[in-house]
Short mmCIF file of C-alpha atoms in Angstrom, two decimals:
data_model
loop_
_atom_site.label_atom_id
_atom_site.label_comp_id
_atom_site.label_asym_id
_atom_site.label_seq_id
_atom_site.Cartn_x
_atom_site.Cartn_y
_atom_site.Cartn_z
CA UNK A 1 0.00 0.00 0.00
CA UNK A 2 1.22 3.49 -0.83
CA UNK A 3 -0.25 6.80 0.12
CA UNK A 4 -1.21 8.89 -2.90
CA UNK A 5 -3.44 11.88 -3.57
CA UNK A 6 -6.53 9.80 -4.42
CA UNK A 7 -6.21 7.66 -1.30
CA UNK A 8 -5.90 10.62 1.04
CA UNK A 9 -8.77 12.38 -0.70
CA UNK A 10 -10.91 9.28 -0.23
CA UNK A 11 -9.84 8.96 3.41
CA UNK A 12 -10.66 12.55 4.25
CA UNK A 13 -13.98 12.26 2.47
CA UNK A 14 -15.00 9.48 4.84
CA UNK A 15 -14.54 11.80 7.80
CA UNK A 16 -16.43 14.71 6.28
CA UNK A 17 -19.12 16.09 8.55
CA UNK A 18 -21.32 16.61 5.53
CA UNK A 19 -21.18 12.93 4.70
CA UNK A 20 -23.99 10.74 6.04
CA UNK A 21 -21.67 7.73 6.04
CA UNK A 22 -19.41 9.60 8.44
CA UNK A 23 -22.36 10.26 10.75
CA UNK A 24 -22.95 6.52 10.92
CA UNK A 25 -19.22 5.93 11.44
CA UNK A 26 -19.21 8.32 14.39
CA UNK A 27 -22.02 6.31 15.95
CA UNK A 28 -19.99 3.15 15.42
CA UNK A 29 -17.01 4.70 17.19
CA UNK A 30 -18.90 4.42 20.45
CA UNK A 31 -18.17 1.38 22.65
CA UNK A 32 -20.56 -1.45 21.75
CA UNK A 33 -22.84 -2.37 23.42
CA UNK A 34 -23.56 0.92 25.12
CA UNK A 35 -22.03 0.81 28.61
CA UNK A 36 -24.60 3.11 30.21
CA UNK A 37 -27.04 5.81 29.19
CA UNK A 38 -25.03 8.53 30.93
CA UNK A 39 -21.74 7.48 29.35
CA UNK A 40 -23.30 7.17 25.89
CA UNK A 41 -24.94 10.59 26.15
CA UNK A 42 -21.67 12.21 27.16
CA UNK A 43 -19.84 10.39 24.40
CA UNK A 44 -22.26 11.60 21.72
CA UNK A 45 -21.98 15.19 22.92
CA UNK A 46 -18.19 15.27 23.34
CA UNK A 47 -17.53 13.42 20.08
CA UNK A 48 -18.53 16.55 18.14
CA UNK A 49 -16.32 18.94 20.11
CA UNK A 50 -13.14 20.25 18.49
CA UNK A 51 -10.19 18.66 20.29
CA UNK A 52 -6.44 19.06 20.67
CA UNK A 53 -4.05 16.09 20.80
CA UNK A 54 -0.52 16.85 22.05
CA UNK A 55 0.75 13.44 23.16
CA UNK A 56 0.33 10.61 20.66
CA UNK A 57 3.05 8.12 19.73
CA UNK A 58 2.78 7.08 16.10
CA UNK A 59 3.43 3.37 16.65
CA UNK A 60 1.03 3.37 19.58
CA UNK A 61 -1.73 4.65 17.29
CA UNK A 62 -1.67 1.46 15.21
CA UNK A 63 -5.03 -0.24 14.72
CA UNK A 64 -5.24 -3.81 16.00
CA UNK A 65 -6.36 -5.17 12.63
CA UNK A 66 -3.60 -3.27 10.83
CA UNK A 67 -0.95 -4.75 13.11
CA UNK A 68 -2.23 -8.27 12.44
CA UNK A 69 -2.43 -7.68 8.69
CA UNK A 70 1.07 -6.21 8.48
CA UNK A 71 2.48 -9.09 10.51
CA UNK A 72 0.83 -11.61 8.23
CA UNK A 73 1.97 -9.85 5.04
CA UNK A 74 5.55 -9.66 6.30
CA UNK A 75 5.62 -13.17 7.75
CA UNK A 76 6.34 -11.73 11.21
CA UNK A 77 5.79 -13.81 14.33
CA UNK A 78 4.39 -11.75 17.24
CA UNK A 79 4.59 -12.78 20.86
CA UNK A 80 1.46 -14.68 21.90
CA UNK A 81 1.93 -13.35 25.44
CA UNK A 82 1.01 -9.92 24.11
CA UNK A 83 -0.94 -10.54 20.93
CA UNK A 84 -3.26 -13.14 19.47
CA UNK A 85 -5.91 -13.32 16.78
CA UNK A 86 -9.31 -13.52 18.44
CA UNK A 87 -10.61 -10.30 16.86
CA UNK A 88 -9.69 -11.20 13.27
CA UNK A 89 -12.09 -12.92 10.93
CA UNK A 90 -11.78 -16.62 10.15
CA UNK A 91 -9.87 -16.02 6.92
CA UNK A 92 -7.23 -14.00 8.76
CA UNK A 93 -7.08 -16.27 11.77
CA UNK A 94 -5.72 -19.24 9.87
CA UNK A 95 -2.84 -17.15 8.48
CA UNK A 96 -2.05 -15.16 11.62
CA UNK A 97 1.51 -15.39 12.85
CA UNK A 98 1.79 -15.74 16.62
CA UNK A 99 4.13 -18.06 18.46
CA UNK A 100 1.32 -19.68 20.47
CA UNK A 101 -2.44 -19.55 19.96
CA UNK A 102 -3.66 -21.18 23.15
CA UNK A 103 -4.93 -17.85 24.52
CA UNK A 104 -6.62 -16.07 21.59
CA UNK A 105 -7.05 -12.53 22.91
CA UNK A 106 -5.73 -9.41 21.20
CA UNK A 107 -3.49 -7.34 23.50
CA UNK A 108 -4.52 -9.77 26.23
CA UNK A 109 -2.01 -8.80 28.94
CA UNK A 110 -4.25 -6.86 31.29
CA UNK A 111 -3.82 -5.07 33.61
CA UNK A 112 -0.46 -4.18 32.11
CA UNK A 113 2.66 -3.26 33.99
CA UNK A 114 4.95 -0.60 32.60
CA UNK A 115 7.29 -3.36 31.41
CA UNK A 116 4.44 -5.13 29.62
CA UNK A 117 3.80 -1.95 27.66
CA UNK A 118 7.38 -1.54 26.55
CA UNK A 119 7.49 -5.22 25.61
CA UNK A 120 4.42 -4.59 23.49
CA UNK A 121 5.91 -1.53 21.86
CA UNK A 122 9.02 -3.53 21.02
CA UNK A 123 6.84 -5.97 19.08
CA UNK A 124 5.13 -3.39 16.85
CA UNK A 125 8.27 -2.42 14.85
CA UNK A 126 8.57 -6.05 13.76
CA UNK A 127 5.48 -5.51 11.60
CA UNK A 128 6.07 -1.81 10.84
CA UNK A 129 9.47 -2.49 9.32
CA UNK A 130 9.26 -0.65 5.98
CA UNK A 131 8.18 2.73 4.62
CA UNK A 132 5.02 1.27 3.07
CA UNK A 133 3.79 0.14 6.48
CA UNK A 134 4.90 3.46 7.99
CA UNK A 135 2.81 5.39 5.45
CA UNK A 136 -0.20 3.23 6.25
CA UNK A 137 -0.13 3.60 10.02
CA UNK A 138 0.49 7.35 9.72
CA UNK A 139 -2.49 7.84 7.44
CA UNK A 140 -4.74 5.68 9.62
CA UNK A 141 -3.67 7.53 12.76
CA UNK A 142 -4.68 10.83 11.15
CA UNK A 143 -7.98 9.36 9.98
CA UNK A 144 -8.77 8.17 13.48
CA UNK A 145 -8.00 11.51 15.11
CA UNK A 146 -9.98 13.39 12.46
CA UNK A 147 -12.95 11.09 13.07
CA UNK A 148 -12.99 12.41 16.65
CA UNK A 149 -12.95 16.05 15.54
CA UNK A 150 -9.36 16.70 16.54
CA UNK A 151 -8.46 20.10 15.07
CA UNK A 152 -4.79 19.98 15.97
CA UNK A 153 -2.59 16.93 16.41
CA UNK A 154 1.08 16.51 17.24
CA UNK A 155 2.24 13.00 16.40
CA UNK A 156 5.58 11.97 17.84
CA UNK A 157 7.91 9.29 16.58
CA UNK A 158 11.50 8.12 16.89
CA UNK A 159 13.08 7.97 13.40
CA UNK A 160 14.43 4.58 12.36
CA UNK A 161 16.24 2.96 9.46
CA UNK A 162 13.56 0.87 7.71
CA UNK A 163 13.26 -1.13 4.53
CA UNK A 164 11.88 0.86 1.63
CA UNK A 165 9.34 -1.93 1.09
CA UNK A 166 9.06 -5.57 2.04
CA UNK A 167 9.79 -8.25 -0.55
CA UNK A 168 6.83 -10.61 -0.79
CA UNK A 169 7.94 -12.31 -4.01
CA UNK A 170 11.68 -12.82 -3.85
CA UNK A 171 13.23 -13.25 -0.42
CA UNK A 172 16.70 -13.50 -1.93
CA UNK A 173 16.52 -10.15 -3.67
CA UNK A 174 18.57 -7.47 -1.84
CA UNK A 175 16.28 -5.18 0.11
CA UNK A 176 16.83 -1.45 -0.10
CA UNK A 177 16.95 0.39 3.22
CA UNK A 178 16.02 3.95 4.05
CA UNK A 179 17.82 6.15 6.54
CA UNK A 180 16.27 8.20 9.35
CA UNK A 181 15.80 11.16 7.04
CA UNK A 182 13.76 9.00 4.69
CA UNK A 183 11.68 7.85 7.66
CA UNK A 184 10.82 11.40 8.69
CA UNK A 185 10.22 12.54 5.13
CA UNK A 186 7.75 9.69 4.68
CA UNK A 187 5.78 10.76 7.76
CA UNK A 188 5.95 14.44 6.80
CA UNK A 189 4.61 13.69 3.31
CA UNK A 190 1.53 12.00 4.74
CA UNK A 191 0.93 14.78 7.28
CA UNK A 192 1.33 17.50 4.66
CA UNK A 193 -0.99 15.87 2.13
CA UNK A 194 -3.62 14.96 4.72
CA UNK A 195 -3.74 18.53 6.03
CA UNK A 196 -4.00 19.88 2.49
CA UNK A 197 -6.99 17.70 1.71
CA UNK A 198 -8.58 18.58 5.05
CA UNK A 199 -8.36 22.27 4.15
CA UNK A 200 -9.79 21.69 0.68
CA UNK A 201 -12.67 19.62 2.08
CA UNK A 202 -13.49 22.28 4.68
CA UNK A 203 -13.48 25.12 2.16
CA UNK A 204 -15.73 23.20 -0.21
CA UNK A 205 -18.23 22.42 2.51
CA UNK A 206 -18.27 25.98 3.81
CA UNK A 207 -19.05 27.26 0.31
CA UNK A 208 -21.80 24.73 -0.33
CA UNK A 209 -25.34 26.02 0.14
CA UNK A 210 -26.85 22.61 0.88
CA UNK A 211 -24.63 21.83 3.91
CA UNK A 212 -25.63 22.53 7.50
CA UNK A 213 -22.64 24.65 8.53
CA UNK A 214 -23.06 24.02 12.24
CA UNK A 215 -22.34 20.33 11.58
CA UNK A 216 -19.23 20.84 9.47
CA UNK A 217 -16.15 19.28 11.01
CA UNK A 218 -13.23 21.68 11.36
CA UNK A 219 -10.10 20.74 9.39
CA UNK A 220 -7.27 19.05 11.25
CA UNK A 221 -3.81 20.61 11.40
CA UNK A 222 -1.03 18.00 11.56
CA UNK A 223 2.38 18.53 13.17
CA UNK A 224 5.33 16.29 14.09
CA UNK A 225 7.55 15.90 17.16
CA UNK A 226 10.83 14.05 16.65
CA UNK A 227 11.48 11.79 19.62
CA UNK A 228 14.63 10.62 21.35
CA UNK A 229 14.39 7.12 22.84
CA UNK A 230 16.32 7.09 26.09
CA UNK A 231 17.33 3.53 25.34
CA UNK A 232 19.41 4.82 22.42
CA UNK A 233 23.05 5.79 22.50
CA UNK A 234 23.95 9.45 22.79
CA UNK A 235 25.16 9.49 19.18
CA UNK A 236 21.84 8.09 17.93
CA UNK A 237 19.93 10.62 20.00
CA UNK A 238 22.13 13.41 18.66
CA UNK A 239 21.34 12.32 15.11
CA UNK A 240 17.61 12.56 15.85
CA UNK A 241 17.88 16.04 17.32
CA UNK A 242 20.11 17.29 14.50
CA UNK A 243 17.65 15.97 11.94
CA UNK A 244 14.78 17.73 13.66
CA UNK A 245 16.68 21.01 13.74
CA UNK A 246 17.70 20.66 10.10
CA UNK A 247 14.16 19.93 8.92
CA UNK A 248 12.88 22.87 10.95
CA UNK A 249 15.43 25.19 9.33
CA UNK A 250 14.34 24.04 5.89
CA UNK A 251 10.76 25.08 6.61
CA UNK A 252 10.35 28.73 5.72
CA UNK A 253 7.23 30.82 5.77
CA UNK A 254 6.35 31.86 2.22
CA UNK A 255 3.93 34.79 2.06
CA UNK A 256 2.07 34.75 5.36
CA UNK A 257 -0.91 32.91 3.90
CA UNK A 258 0.35 29.50 4.93
CA UNK A 259 2.50 27.86 7.59
CA UNK A 260 4.70 25.06 6.27
CA UNK A 261 6.30 24.41 9.66
CA UNK A 262 5.42 20.77 10.35
CA UNK A 263 8.35 19.61 12.50
CA UNK A 264 7.60 21.55 15.67
CA UNK A 265 9.32 19.84 18.60
CA UNK A 266 11.56 17.22 20.17
CA UNK A 267 10.73 14.73 22.90
CA UNK A 268 12.57 12.49 25.36
CA UNK A 269 10.69 9.25 25.89
CA UNK A 270 11.12 5.50 25.95
CA UNK A 271 11.61 3.15 28.87
CA UNK A 272 12.16 5.38 31.94
CA UNK A 273 14.25 2.71 33.63
CA UNK A 274 16.94 3.10 30.96
CA UNK A 275 19.67 5.74 31.25
CA UNK A 276 19.03 9.26 32.53
CA UNK A 277 17.99 12.70 31.35
CA UNK A 278 21.38 14.08 32.36
CA UNK A 279 23.00 12.06 29.55
CA UNK A 280 20.78 13.70 26.91
CA UNK A 281 20.45 17.13 28.51
CA UNK A 282 23.16 18.79 26.35
CA UNK A 283 21.11 17.93 23.24
CA UNK A 284 18.01 19.57 24.65
CA UNK A 285 20.02 22.55 25.86
CA UNK A 286 21.08 23.06 22.24
CA UNK A 287 17.43 23.02 21.14
CA UNK A 288 16.44 25.37 23.94
CA UNK A 289 19.12 27.88 22.95
CA UNK A 290 17.53 28.15 19.50
CA UNK A 291 13.94 28.63 20.67
CA UNK A 292 13.96 32.38 20.17
CA UNK A 293 14.53 31.73 16.50
CA UNK A 294 11.42 31.58 14.31
CA UNK A 295 12.31 28.01 13.34
CA UNK A 296 12.94 26.95 16.94
CA UNK A 297 11.48 23.73 18.33
CA UNK A 298 9.41 23.06 21.42
CA UNK A 299 10.66 20.60 24.04
CA UNK A 300 8.60 18.00 25.87
CA UNK A 301 10.02 15.46 28.33
CA UNK A 302 8.43 12.28 29.68
CA UNK A 303 8.71 12.86 33.42
CA UNK A 304 8.18 10.87 36.63
CA UNK A 305 6.75 7.74 35.05
CA UNK A 306 8.28 5.59 37.80
CA UNK A 307 8.22 6.14 41.59
CA UNK A 308 10.53 8.78 43.05
CA UNK A 309 11.95 9.17 46.52
CA UNK A 310 10.43 11.87 48.69
CA UNK A 311 12.53 14.81 49.88
CA UNK A 312 13.61 12.82 52.92
CA UNK A 313 14.81 9.96 50.76
CA UNK A 314 11.89 7.67 51.48
CA UNK A 315 9.51 6.11 49.00
CA UNK A 316 7.18 3.28 48.20
CA UNK A 317 7.87 -0.44 48.23
CA UNK A 318 10.24 -1.16 45.35
CA UNK A 319 11.34 -4.62 46.45
CA UNK A 320 10.15 -6.27 43.24
CA UNK A 321 11.86 -8.60 40.81
CA UNK A 322 14.17 -9.72 43.65
CA UNK A 323 15.68 -6.28 44.05
CA UNK A 324 17.33 -5.67 47.34
CA UNK A 325 15.85 -2.94 49.48
CA UNK A 326 19.03 -0.94 49.08
CA UNK A 327 18.90 -1.17 45.28
CA UNK A 328 15.24 -0.16 45.35
CA UNK A 329 15.97 2.91 47.43
CA UNK A 330 18.82 3.85 45.12
CA UNK A 331 16.46 3.65 42.13
CA UNK A 332 13.98 5.89 43.94
CA UNK A 333 16.67 8.48 44.63
CA UNK A 334 17.83 8.39 41.02
CA UNK A 335 14.27 8.84 39.73
CA UNK A 336 13.78 11.79 42.07
CA UNK A 337 17.02 13.42 40.97
CA UNK A 338 16.04 13.08 37.34
CA UNK A 339 12.57 14.53 37.90
CA UNK A 340 14.09 17.41 39.86
CA UNK A 341 16.56 18.09 37.06
CA UNK A 342 13.76 18.08 34.48
CA UNK A 343 11.76 20.63 36.46
CA UNK A 344 14.86 22.82 36.81
CA UNK A 345 15.47 22.55 33.07
CA UNK A 346 11.90 23.79 32.45
CA UNK A 347 10.90 22.29 29.12
CA UNK A 348 7.85 23.71 27.33
CA UNK A 349 5.76 20.72 28.38
CA UNK A 350 5.98 17.58 30.51
CA UNK A 351 4.66 14.17 29.58
CA UNK A 352 2.60 12.47 32.31
CA UNK A 353 4.43 13.80 35.41
CA UNK A 354 2.64 11.05 37.29
CA UNK A 355 4.68 10.03 40.27
CA UNK A 356 6.31 13.19 41.53
CA UNK A 357 6.88 13.27 45.29
CA UNK A 358 4.88 15.89 47.17
CA UNK A 359 7.66 18.44 47.39
CA UNK A 360 8.29 18.35 43.63
CA UNK A 361 4.56 18.53 42.95
CA UNK A 362 4.56 21.65 45.05
CA UNK A 363 7.43 23.09 43.00
CA UNK A 364 5.50 22.38 39.82
CA UNK A 365 2.28 23.84 41.21
CA UNK A 366 4.04 27.06 42.17
CA UNK A 367 5.74 27.41 38.79
CA UNK A 368 3.59 25.39 36.37
CA UNK A 369 4.76 23.63 33.24
CA UNK A 370 1.87 22.35 31.10
CA UNK A 371 1.41 18.60 31.49
CA UNK A 372 0.25 16.18 28.80
CA UNK A 373 -2.03 13.88 30.77
CA UNK A 374 -3.28 10.58 29.34
CA UNK A 375 -5.86 9.10 31.76
CA UNK A 376 -6.44 5.64 30.28
CA UNK A 377 -2.76 5.03 29.59
CA UNK A 378 -1.85 6.17 33.09
CA UNK A 379 -4.34 3.86 34.73
CA UNK A 380 -3.58 0.78 32.69
CA UNK A 381 0.18 1.01 32.47
CA UNK A 382 0.89 2.00 36.04
CA UNK A 383 -1.87 -0.16 37.52
CA UNK A 384 -3.11 2.69 39.69
CA UNK A 385 -6.44 0.96 40.24
CA UNK A 386 -4.91 -1.77 42.36
CA UNK A 387 -7.88 -1.82 44.68
CA UNK A 388 -9.95 -3.04 41.73
CA UNK A 389 -7.38 -5.31 40.18
CA UNK A 390 -8.88 -8.49 38.85
CA UNK A 391 -11.89 -6.81 37.26
CA UNK A 392 -10.15 -3.79 35.76
CA UNK A 393 -10.04 -5.13 32.20
CA UNK A 394 -10.66 -8.82 32.00
CA UNK A 395 -10.83 -10.30 28.48
CA UNK A 396 -14.43 -10.24 27.31
CA UNK A 397 -16.27 -12.21 24.64
CA UNK A 398 -18.03 -9.59 22.55
CA UNK A 399 -20.98 -11.95 22.09
CA UNK A 400 -21.43 -12.31 25.84
CA UNK A 401 -24.92 -11.30 26.95
CA UNK A 402 -23.37 -9.63 29.97
CA UNK A 403 -21.03 -7.50 27.86
CA UNK A 404 -23.02 -4.34 28.62
CA UNK A 405 -22.47 -4.92 32.33
CA UNK A 406 -18.79 -5.51 31.68
CA UNK A 407 -18.41 -2.19 29.85
CA UNK A 408 -20.30 -0.36 32.57
CA UNK A 409 -18.16 -1.98 35.28
CA UNK A 410 -14.96 -1.27 33.33
CA UNK A 411 -15.76 2.41 32.93
CA UNK A 412 -16.82 2.71 36.58
CA UNK A 413 -13.51 1.19 37.65
CA UNK A 414 -11.57 3.68 35.52
CA UNK A 415 -13.63 6.56 36.87
CA UNK A 416 -13.09 5.49 40.48
CA UNK A 417 -9.40 4.95 39.83
CA UNK A 418 -9.01 8.48 38.48
CA UNK A 419 -10.84 9.90 41.48
CA UNK A 420 -9.05 7.90 44.16
CA UNK A 421 -5.70 6.69 42.83
CA UNK A 422 -4.37 8.91 40.07
CA UNK A 423 -1.62 10.82 41.88
CA UNK A 424 -1.88 14.11 39.98
CA UNK A 425 -5.26 14.52 38.28
CA UNK A 426 -7.11 14.02 41.53
CA UNK A 427 -5.32 17.11 42.87
CA UNK A 428 -4.88 19.32 39.80
CA UNK A 429 -8.37 18.98 38.36
CA UNK A 430 -10.19 18.82 41.68
CA UNK A 431 -8.83 22.25 42.59
CA UNK A 432 -10.06 23.89 39.41
CA UNK A 433 -13.32 25.73 40.16
CA UNK A 434 -14.28 28.77 38.12
CA UNK A 435 -12.79 31.94 39.51
CA UNK A 436 -16.10 33.42 40.60
CA UNK A 437 -17.80 30.28 41.92
CA UNK A 438 -17.12 31.00 45.59
CA UNK A 439 -19.07 34.24 45.38
CA UNK A 440 -21.85 33.01 43.14
CA UNK A 441 -25.23 31.61 44.06
CA UNK A 442 -25.44 28.06 42.75
CA UNK A 443 -28.79 28.86 41.17
CA UNK A 444 -27.44 31.84 39.25
CA UNK A 445 -26.01 30.04 36.22
CA UNK A 446 -25.65 33.24 34.20
CA UNK A 447 -23.12 34.63 36.70
CA UNK A 448 -21.15 31.40 37.04
CA UNK A 449 -17.62 31.45 35.66
CA UNK A 450 -17.28 28.52 33.25
CA UNK A 451 -13.60 29.04 32.53
CA UNK A 452 -11.23 26.25 33.50
CA UNK A 453 -8.71 27.76 35.90
CA UNK A 454 -6.86 24.72 37.21
CA UNK A 455 -3.41 23.38 36.48
CA UNK A 456 -2.46 23.67 32.77
CA UNK A 457 -3.30 20.30 31.25
CA UNK A 458 -3.55 18.85 27.75
CA UNK A 459 -5.72 15.73 27.78
CA UNK A 460 -4.23 13.24 25.31
CA UNK A 461 -4.40 9.59 24.26
CA UNK A 462 -0.72 8.51 24.38
CA UNK A 463 -1.16 5.20 22.51
CA UNK A 464 -4.81 4.93 21.46
CA UNK A 465 -4.32 1.78 19.40
CA UNK A 466 -2.55 -0.10 22.17
CA UNK A 467 -4.95 1.03 24.89
CA UNK A 468 -8.16 0.86 22.84
CA UNK A 469 -9.05 4.48 23.55
CA UNK A 470 -9.61 7.67 21.58
CA UNK A 471 -9.68 11.43 22.06
CA UNK A 472 -13.39 11.44 22.85
CA UNK A 473 -13.20 8.67 25.45
CA UNK A 474 -10.38 10.38 27.34
CA UNK A 475 -12.51 13.51 27.83
CA UNK A 476 -15.63 11.53 28.76
CA UNK A 477 -13.62 9.65 31.37
CA UNK A 478 -12.28 12.88 32.81
CA UNK A 479 -15.71 14.51 32.89
CA UNK A 480 -17.35 11.59 34.70
CA UNK A 481 -14.49 11.31 37.20
CA UNK A 482 -14.54 15.01 38.12
CA UNK A 483 -18.06 16.05 37.25
CA UNK A 484 -18.31 18.19 40.39
CA UNK A 485 -15.76 20.64 38.94
CA UNK A 486 -15.57 19.71 35.23
CA UNK A 487 -18.98 20.33 33.75
CA UNK A 488 -19.36 20.53 29.99
CA UNK A 489 -18.41 24.20 29.74
CA UNK A 490 -15.27 23.92 31.87
CA UNK A 491 -14.13 20.79 30.10
CA UNK A 492 -14.46 22.57 26.77
CA UNK A 493 -12.52 25.46 28.27
CA UNK A 494 -9.74 23.08 29.34
CA UNK A 495 -9.51 21.70 25.80
CA UNK A 496 -9.56 25.20 24.30
CA UNK A 497 -6.73 26.32 26.61
CA UNK A 498 -4.58 23.32 25.67
CA UNK A 499 -4.08 24.83 22.22
CA UNK A 500 -1.98 27.48 23.97
CA UNK A 501 0.59 24.78 24.77
CA UNK A 502 0.93 23.54 21.17
CA UNK A 503 4.31 23.88 19.47
CA UNK A 504 2.97 25.30 16.20
CA UNK A 505 3.32 28.97 15.25
CA UNK A 506 1.11 31.68 16.71
CA UNK A 507 -0.24 32.18 13.18
CA UNK A 508 -1.53 28.61 13.11
CA UNK A 509 -3.01 28.85 16.60
CA UNK A 510 -4.92 32.01 15.71
CA UNK A 511 -6.28 30.47 12.52
CA UNK A 512 -7.56 27.47 14.48
CA UNK A 513 -9.03 29.69 17.21
CA UNK A 514 -10.96 31.82 14.73
CA UNK A 515 -12.55 28.77 13.15
CA UNK A 516 -13.21 27.26 16.57
CA UNK A 517 -14.94 30.47 17.69
CA UNK A 518 -17.11 30.41 14.60
CA UNK A 519 -18.02 26.78 15.30
CA UNK A 520 -19.03 27.69 18.88
CA UNK A 521 -21.16 30.57 17.65
CA UNK A 522 -22.96 28.27 15.23
CA UNK A 523 -23.53 25.74 18.01
CA UNK A 524 -24.92 28.41 20.36
CA UNK A 525 -27.17 29.79 17.63
CA UNK A 526 -28.44 26.29 16.92
CA UNK A 527 -29.21 25.69 20.59
CA UNK A 528 -31.05 29.01 20.80
CA UNK A 529 -33.14 28.08 17.76
CA UNK A 530 -34.06 24.79 19.43
CA UNK A 531 -34.96 26.58 22.65
CA UNK A 532 -37.20 29.04 20.90
#
């Protein structure tokens, strides 16, 4: 499969708000069967909101069926501990390549530890091993975000040396390989073409007289963050950063009517138990020194994904995997030192910032850095809902008559986990009332401040393919968990504010805001017409 103009045009047409097929597709995006009336109602409402996605790993966006198809086409054997073929049709099942099929459940390790997740991520590149597959998963990721009315997305990926295409006819024929530059250029091509077709579709619908303008989906702007995997060597990481800076320099604004800047940032991610930020800090210092330049890049760092020691050197129980208590305490101190160094470095954004000790949370609260928070990913990977472990996400037969109860129970568990066990959201969101609420009569809705005024957050999906989530579901989960402070208006305000933290140019932000404002005005006018 290759990505060409016709394919992207067809893909964007399927997510057009003026297309009745897309309306039906949106309905199908909802969890089936409906988990509860309240959840379904929230989902339908929030699905149509414009959204911002600032933390999405390209490989983690892969669709389950795509992963299985790519593995089969490339004769790749995936680990049966992590993957199996239960969700594929009978034709695909007989050809599926897994090393053991005794437990046929896709992504069936659940709940997942942090190590399980990185084991899973290590499997995906086996199937996404050439530029053809890379094009496909990039296009599908954009389709999926557009289907949820995302108006701005920053995909992030670590560039790799891949095959140009897989050989399915002649295994002995030498296979041509691409370098990291070719990898990034492949992704950039798909982003650029998808955004172009989004803009053309939007303009055509806005000019059409037979289209209900209040239902037109806003076009999606696509940007790229080049990631550094902390498991890499310093030289490999340096190559990634230099490529990002070079590509950013090559992007020049033409006449003010467009913004070709697509590479917008760099990221430090990967397995947090490997190496340390201090090793890579000089690379990010170089990026930071260039940020005043028009072609400068934003910086985001995955932070505090593993437990840290408190200021007195204490911490949680780390005596796992036969570690000695002393080794566990040393790991806690190292994690704390790294988190402290990241806060002192002050990147433009932080990824997750989950397990900061209280004193560092206080430092961050007093001098905020916007945090990319990913509720479902946080709960499943870090097993924060330990009180509910065992029913958190048990494999379910989709034909089970009790499946509706399962979905309802699953969502309730996630909601309760966010409320009671998530170490940051429960504090940052729960202290976010509107500025005038304390002095406002609860019955006087017209005087109530509906602006989100809590900690700066960008609600994101992280790895929506791996965690079976989407941009809509993350917001619904957040709303139901903190409904006492995050009503519909404040949640929309939180999403609106997250555009401020994007790495794109101010020109792009303003263009999105103007269209977003127009969309809100059309929605309000429509509601007033219904009310009258």
